Short mmCIF file of C-alpha atoms in Angstrom, two decimals:
data_model
loop_
_atom_site.label_atom_id
_atom_site.label_comp_id
_atom_site.label_asym_id
_atom_site.label_seq_id
_atom_site.Cartn_x
_atom_site.Cartn_y
_atom_site.Cartn_z
CA MET A 1 1.71 37.90 61.57
CA ALA A 2 4.60 38.08 57.99
CA VAL A 3 3.62 39.42 55.33
CA LEU A 4 4.90 38.78 51.63
CA CYS A 5 5.50 41.69 50.45
CA LYS A 6 5.71 42.33 46.49
CA PRO A 7 8.47 40.79 44.45
CA ALA A 8 10.87 42.10 42.02
CA VAL A 9 11.60 40.25 39.23
CA THR A 10 14.20 40.33 35.82
CA VAL A 11 15.15 37.77 33.36
CA PRO A 12 18.07 38.39 30.80
CA ASP A 13 17.75 39.91 27.26
CA ASN A 14 18.26 37.08 25.16
CA VAL A 15 15.37 36.02 23.69
CA ILE A 16 13.81 33.07 21.70
CA THR A 17 10.65 32.60 20.38
CA ASN A 18 8.49 29.49 20.30
CA GLU A 19 8.59 29.61 16.45
CA GLU A 20 12.54 29.77 16.75
CA THR A 21 12.51 26.67 18.96
CA LEU A 22 10.61 24.81 16.87
CA GLU A 23 12.48 25.29 13.91
CA LEU A 24 15.93 24.51 16.17
CA ALA A 25 14.21 21.21 16.85
CA THR A 26 13.28 20.64 13.08
CA ARG A 27 16.72 21.66 12.22
CA LEU A 28 18.72 19.75 14.80
CA HIS A 29 16.40 16.76 15.25
CA ALA A 30 15.19 16.05 11.23
CA ASP A 31 15.39 12.29 12.02
CA HIS A 32 14.38 11.53 15.35
CA PRO A 33 11.45 8.97 15.36
CA GLN A 34 9.23 11.23 17.28
CA LEU A 35 9.48 14.44 15.87
CA PRO A 36 6.22 14.85 15.21
CA LEU A 37 5.56 14.18 18.67
CA ILE A 38 8.18 16.54 20.33
CA LEU A 39 6.68 19.49 17.86
CA SER A 40 2.95 19.14 18.83
CA LEU A 41 4.19 19.46 22.63
CA ILE A 42 6.51 22.24 22.15
CA GLU A 43 3.67 24.08 20.37
CA HIS A 44 1.38 23.29 22.86
CA THR A 45 3.40 24.72 25.93
CA GLY A 46 1.84 27.84 25.99
CA VAL A 47 5.09 29.47 25.87
CA GLN A 48 5.49 32.27 23.41
CA LYS A 49 8.81 33.38 24.24
CA ARG A 50 11.66 32.54 26.98
CA HIS A 51 14.63 34.68 28.53
CA LEU A 52 18.05 33.31 28.42
CA ILE A 53 21.64 34.34 29.81
CA GLN A 54 23.13 33.69 26.79
CA PRO A 55 22.24 34.05 23.24
CA ILE A 56 21.13 30.50 21.60
CA GLU A 57 24.17 29.80 19.92
CA LYS A 58 26.02 29.61 23.04
CA VAL A 59 23.05 27.69 24.69
CA LEU A 60 23.38 24.96 21.87
CA GLN A 61 27.42 23.98 23.11
CA HIS A 62 28.06 22.54 26.12
CA PRO A 63 31.61 23.59 26.94
CA GLY A 64 31.64 21.17 30.31
CA PHE A 65 30.25 21.51 33.61
CA ASP A 66 33.03 23.10 34.97
CA ALA A 67 32.46 25.90 32.32
CA ARG A 68 28.96 25.99 33.11
CA SER A 69 29.46 26.52 37.06
CA ALA A 70 31.91 29.30 36.49
CA VAL A 71 28.95 30.75 34.03
CA TYR A 72 26.38 29.86 36.98
CA GLU A 73 27.99 31.85 39.73
CA ALA A 74 29.29 35.07 37.11
CA GLU A 75 25.94 35.74 36.04
CA SER A 76 24.23 35.18 39.45
CA LYS A 77 26.37 37.28 41.09
CA ALA A 78 26.05 40.20 37.75
CA ARG A 79 22.58 39.79 38.20
CA VAL A 80 20.96 38.81 41.90
CA PRO A 81 21.96 42.54 43.42
CA ALA A 82 19.72 44.39 41.68
CA VAL A 83 16.79 42.41 42.14
CA VAL A 84 16.99 42.07 45.87
CA ARG A 85 17.33 46.07 46.21
CA GLN A 86 14.36 46.31 44.37
CA ALA A 87 12.74 43.91 46.50
CA LEU A 88 13.79 45.49 49.32
CA ASP A 89 12.68 48.51 48.40
CA HIS A 90 8.98 47.37 47.55
CA ALA A 91 9.34 45.78 51.27
CA GLU A 92 10.68 49.29 52.56
CA LEU A 93 13.60 47.50 54.28
CA GLU A 94 17.23 48.08 54.36
CA PRO A 95 19.69 44.74 54.08
CA GLN A 96 20.85 45.49 57.92
CA GLU A 97 17.16 44.74 58.83
CA ILE A 98 17.24 40.95 57.32
CA ASP A 99 17.24 38.31 59.38
CA LEU A 100 17.21 35.16 57.13
CA ILE A 101 18.26 34.90 53.76
CA VAL A 102 15.98 32.20 51.55
CA TYR A 103 18.03 31.50 48.23
CA VAL A 104 16.56 28.95 46.05
CA SER A 105 18.01 27.34 42.93
CA CYS A 106 18.17 24.19 40.93
CA THR A 107 20.13 25.23 37.71
CA GLY A 108 23.67 25.54 39.38
CA PHE A 109 25.58 24.92 42.72
CA MET A 110 27.91 26.53 44.84
CA MET A 111 29.38 26.42 48.00
CA PRO A 112 29.12 28.18 50.26
CA SER A 113 25.82 29.63 48.98
CA LEU A 114 25.10 32.79 47.17
CA THR A 115 23.88 33.91 50.14
CA ALA A 116 27.93 34.14 51.78
CA TRP A 117 28.72 36.30 49.18
CA LEU A 118 25.71 38.11 49.47
CA ILE A 119 26.14 39.29 53.07
CA ASN A 120 29.68 40.16 52.37
CA THR A 121 29.01 42.30 49.59
CA MET A 122 25.35 44.12 50.41
CA GLY A 123 25.50 45.20 53.57
CA PHE A 124 23.75 42.24 55.48
CA ARG A 125 24.50 41.91 58.84
CA PRO A 126 27.45 39.06 59.85
CA GLU A 127 24.84 37.60 62.19
CA THR A 128 22.10 36.61 59.06
CA ARG A 129 20.92 33.71 59.04
CA GLN A 130 21.45 31.44 55.68
CA LEU A 131 19.18 28.97 54.41
CA PRO A 132 19.90 27.56 50.40
CA ILE A 133 17.65 25.51 49.19
CA ALA A 134 18.53 23.41 45.77
CA GLN A 135 16.77 20.07 45.74
CA LEU A 136 13.10 20.83 45.19
CA GLY A 137 13.29 22.41 41.98
CA CYS A 138 10.16 24.01 40.94
CA ALA A 139 8.57 23.56 44.08
CA GLY A 140 11.28 25.43 45.76
CA GLY A 141 9.71 28.81 45.52
CA GLY A 142 6.66 27.93 47.45
CA ALA A 143 9.27 25.86 50.13
CA ALA A 144 10.81 29.69 50.42
CA VAL A 145 8.15 31.52 51.23
CA ASN A 146 7.00 28.79 53.93
CA ARG A 147 10.35 28.88 55.53
CA ALA A 148 10.27 32.45 55.86
CA HIS A 149 6.41 32.15 57.24
CA ASP A 150 8.07 29.65 59.78
CA PHE A 151 10.82 31.69 60.72
CA CYS A 152 8.64 34.70 60.93
CA THR A 153 6.24 32.64 63.35
CA ALA A 154 8.99 31.42 65.69
CA TYR A 155 10.76 35.10 65.45
CA PRO A 156 7.44 37.35 65.01
CA ASP A 157 9.86 40.64 64.99
CA ALA A 158 11.65 39.52 62.04
CA ASN A 159 12.66 40.03 58.35
CA VAL A 160 13.23 37.22 55.66
CA LEU A 161 14.95 37.73 52.30
CA VAL A 162 13.63 35.12 49.65
CA VAL A 163 15.51 34.89 46.11
CA ALA A 164 15.05 32.48 43.53
CA CYS A 165 17.86 32.37 40.71
CA GLU A 166 16.87 30.10 37.47
CA PHE A 167 19.48 29.54 34.95
CA CYS A 168 17.43 26.69 33.42
CA SER A 169 19.31 27.28 30.19
CA LEU A 170 22.44 26.38 31.47
CA CYS A 171 20.58 22.57 32.28
CA TYR A 172 20.39 22.11 28.38
CA GLN A 173 22.41 18.70 27.00
CA PRO A 174 22.54 18.49 23.12
CA SER A 175 22.88 14.35 23.82
CA ASP A 176 20.09 13.96 25.56
CA LEU A 177 17.26 12.70 22.78
CA GLY A 178 14.42 11.64 24.86
CA VAL A 179 11.17 13.39 24.26
CA GLY A 180 10.75 14.67 28.24
CA SER A 181 14.11 15.87 27.70
CA LEU A 182 13.70 17.85 24.40
CA LEU A 183 10.28 19.09 25.32
CA SER A 184 11.86 20.74 28.19
CA ASN A 185 14.41 22.54 26.16
CA GLY A 186 11.38 24.33 24.78
CA LEU A 187 9.85 24.87 28.00
CA PHE A 188 11.72 26.05 30.57
CA GLY A 189 13.45 29.84 30.91
CA ASP A 190 16.14 31.87 33.12
CA GLY A 191 14.79 34.46 35.54
CA ILE A 192 15.40 35.99 39.13
CA ALA A 193 12.90 36.95 41.41
CA ALA A 194 13.30 37.88 45.18
CA ALA A 195 10.67 39.16 47.81
CA ALA A 196 10.45 39.85 51.60
CA VAL A 197 8.52 38.89 53.61
CA ARG A 198 7.95 41.29 56.79
CA GLY A 199 7.02 40.23 60.34
CA ASN A 200 5.47 43.45 61.21
CA GLY A 201 3.90 45.82 58.49
CA GLY A 202 4.21 45.76 54.71
CA ILE A 203 1.57 45.62 51.98
CA GLY A 204 1.00 41.74 50.26
CA ILE A 205 -0.23 38.65 51.20
CA ARG A 206 -0.33 38.05 55.35
CA LEU A 207 0.73 34.63 55.72
CA GLU A 208 -1.82 32.45 58.03
CA PHE A 209 -1.21 28.75 56.97
CA ASN A 210 1.14 26.69 55.09
CA GLY A 211 1.52 22.79 54.28
CA SER A 212 3.43 20.15 51.98
CA TYR A 213 2.43 17.80 50.31
CA LEU A 214 4.19 14.50 48.30
CA ILE A 215 2.55 12.10 46.27
CA PRO A 216 3.74 8.63 47.40
CA HIS A 217 6.68 6.84 45.01
CA THR A 218 6.62 9.39 42.46
CA GLU A 219 10.45 10.34 43.10
CA ASP A 220 11.65 9.61 40.26
CA TRP A 221 8.61 11.30 37.84
CA ILE A 222 10.99 14.54 37.93
CA SER A 223 14.33 14.36 38.69
CA TYR A 224 17.93 15.03 37.53
CA ALA A 225 20.40 12.53 36.56
CA VAL A 226 23.81 14.00 37.65
CA ARG A 227 26.31 13.05 35.41
CA PRO A 228 30.17 14.34 34.22
CA THR A 229 28.35 16.69 31.95
CA GLY A 230 26.12 18.33 34.74
CA PHE A 231 22.43 17.71 35.33
CA HIS A 232 20.33 15.91 33.09
CA PHE A 233 16.68 16.78 33.56
CA GLN A 234 14.55 13.56 33.45
CA LEU A 235 10.78 13.87 32.73
CA ASP A 236 8.21 11.28 32.89
CA LYS A 237 5.39 11.30 30.58
CA ARG A 238 3.11 11.22 33.98
CA VAL A 239 3.49 14.20 35.13
CA PRO A 240 0.94 16.05 33.15
CA GLY A 241 -1.70 14.51 35.23
CA THR A 242 -0.32 15.23 38.44
CA MET A 243 -2.83 17.46 39.51
CA GLU A 244 -5.63 14.87 40.11
CA PRO A 245 -3.98 13.74 43.25
CA LEU A 246 -2.89 17.24 44.36
CA ALA A 247 -6.02 18.85 44.14
CA PRO A 248 -7.27 17.24 47.24
CA ALA A 249 -4.20 18.15 48.96
CA LEU A 250 -4.64 21.68 48.32
CA ARG A 251 -8.37 21.46 49.15
CA ALA A 252 -6.79 19.26 52.69
CA VAL A 253 -4.65 22.50 53.65
CA ALA A 254 -7.36 24.80 52.94
CA GLU A 255 -9.73 22.89 55.35
CA GLN A 256 -7.20 22.52 57.93
CA HIS A 257 -7.52 26.39 58.00
CA GLN A 258 -11.47 26.29 57.55
CA TRP A 259 -11.20 27.55 53.77
CA ASN A 260 -12.54 26.23 50.86
CA ALA A 261 -9.54 26.30 48.17
CA SER A 262 -12.56 26.52 45.43
CA LYS A 263 -13.60 29.77 46.72
CA LEU A 264 -10.74 31.68 47.33
CA ASP A 265 -10.46 35.36 45.99
CA PHE A 266 -6.38 35.03 44.56
CA TYR A 267 -4.54 31.96 43.59
CA VAL A 268 -1.07 32.10 42.47
CA ILE A 269 0.31 28.83 41.03
CA HIS A 270 3.39 27.29 39.69
CA ALA A 271 3.10 27.45 35.90
CA GLY A 272 4.67 23.92 34.89
CA GLY A 273 3.07 24.05 31.57
CA PRO A 274 -0.84 24.72 30.45
CA ARG A 275 -2.01 21.06 31.17
CA ILE A 276 -1.19 21.99 34.98
CA LEU A 277 -3.45 24.66 35.22
CA ASP A 278 -6.30 23.38 33.06
CA ASP A 279 -6.53 20.40 35.23
CA LEU A 280 -6.49 21.94 38.29
CA SER A 281 -8.94 24.54 37.12
CA ARG A 282 -11.15 21.31 36.91
CA PHE A 283 -10.40 19.20 40.05
CA LEU A 284 -10.65 22.79 42.17
CA ASP A 285 -13.65 23.77 40.52
CA VAL A 286 -12.75 27.33 39.76
CA ARG A 287 -12.87 29.27 36.93
CA PRO A 288 -9.98 29.16 34.35
CA GLU A 289 -8.85 32.85 34.82
CA VAL A 290 -8.20 32.59 38.27
CA PHE A 291 -4.54 31.34 36.94
CA ARG A 292 -4.26 34.13 34.95
CA PHE A 293 -1.31 35.51 36.73
CA SER A 294 0.37 31.84 36.25
CA ARG A 295 -0.77 32.08 32.72
CA ALA A 296 0.94 35.02 31.76
CA THR A 297 4.24 34.18 33.02
CA LEU A 298 4.09 31.06 31.23
CA THR A 299 3.44 32.49 28.09
CA GLU A 300 6.03 35.51 28.65
CA TYR A 301 8.92 33.79 30.53
CA GLY A 302 8.36 29.97 29.73
CA ASN A 303 8.90 27.73 33.05
CA ILE A 304 11.04 29.54 35.12
CA ALA A 305 11.51 26.75 37.81
CA SER A 306 11.06 28.37 41.03
CA ALA A 307 10.70 31.63 40.11
CA VAL A 308 7.81 30.98 38.61
CA VAL A 309 5.40 31.64 42.08
CA LEU A 310 7.25 35.17 42.79
CA ASP A 311 6.78 36.15 39.10
CA ALA A 312 3.17 35.46 39.14
CA LEU A 313 2.80 37.35 42.33
CA ALA A 314 4.21 40.29 40.88
CA ARG A 315 1.78 39.85 38.52
CA MET A 316 -0.96 39.83 40.79
CA PHE A 317 0.52 43.01 42.74
CA ASP A 318 0.68 45.25 39.41
CA GLU A 319 -3.23 44.16 38.70
CA ALA A 320 -4.15 45.80 41.77
CA SER A 321 -7.10 43.79 41.96
CA ALA A 322 -7.04 42.04 45.74
CA LEU A 323 -8.87 43.71 48.09
CA ASP A 324 -8.09 44.03 51.88
CA GLY A 325 -9.05 41.23 53.59
CA GLN A 326 -9.52 38.48 50.55
CA LYS A 327 -8.39 35.08 50.55
CA GLY A 328 -5.72 33.16 48.46
CA LEU A 329 -3.53 30.29 47.70
CA LEU A 330 0.07 30.18 46.83
CA ALA A 331 1.45 26.85 45.74
CA GLY A 332 4.56 25.29 44.11
CA PHE A 333 4.88 21.85 42.25
CA GLY A 334 8.06 20.39 41.88
CA PRO A 335 10.13 16.96 42.20
CA GLY A 336 9.06 14.24 44.96
CA ILE A 337 6.39 14.85 43.30
CA THR A 338 6.19 17.58 45.95
CA ALA A 339 3.53 20.45 46.76
CA GLU A 340 4.20 23.52 48.68
CA MET A 341 1.21 25.32 49.80
CA SER A 342 0.43 28.59 51.61
CA LEU A 343 -2.41 30.50 52.55
CA GLY A 344 -2.87 34.30 52.92
CA THR A 345 -4.95 37.15 53.11
CA TRP A 346 -4.04 40.39 51.35
CA SER A 347 -3.00 43.14 53.35
CA GLY A 348 -3.73 46.33 52.21
#
């Protein structure tokens, strides 16, 4: 069976703390009628700091969508290769041994995808298949793992590289003054993660079963408005309550595999915010500490979109607490509202 190996993760050097974010919001939006609410929401995100590809002074400017697209391309080409090399080293693979690259990003657009550039510059074979995923948002990390698993199920000897590159700061829109938009400015950070899925061998999560679930008629709860100035993030106030309908979906996927979602040994969950994790703990009837990897990602990096699940998984590797044969769940949540879920056992 396919094994999801240890991810490699990097974040930029530019840092903004939660205290600095609150000070900026107070200074820039002093006359906003809902400023106290906005400050309270940002203060309770659980985020202590975030990392940005540009200093905050540049982030606060908007040079135009074309200029931001140029920054996205330059920064991804400058930063992704080192993460890819480290992920391949973790999996003890060489570029020419990869059969598919799944590239996930919802914060910038290139055509052809960065996968073509990676193949041409990093020694991957010209026959390497490409699967860019752009429109699943934060759920994209879970979807990438699941599509890698599906590929290795169809081709048992294959190896897949998953890459998540998210520069959320390039979606900042100074003219957007809605509560959801201003909250997102204090929640999202930038980060890159990569991991290999080996068809044979490897140490990590042996992927056994995956599934997807979309909450009906919620497609406008998390969305982009695409305008001349780029991607405008739209967040409905009902999003924090989505774990109540999603928890049964997680249970159902586990039950299809004859597992109990409340009695697993490890959980790697997308950390969209603290209430997501608090509610999931309650609705799954699990101890809050089982989400410690996800909470650590949120605290130290903020919400880094599709890269969250890979960063949380890397933290689980670093803790070295998983034992051979233990069962676990990996899940990402995003627009749709969509959940991408995967079950696996630890293979040491």
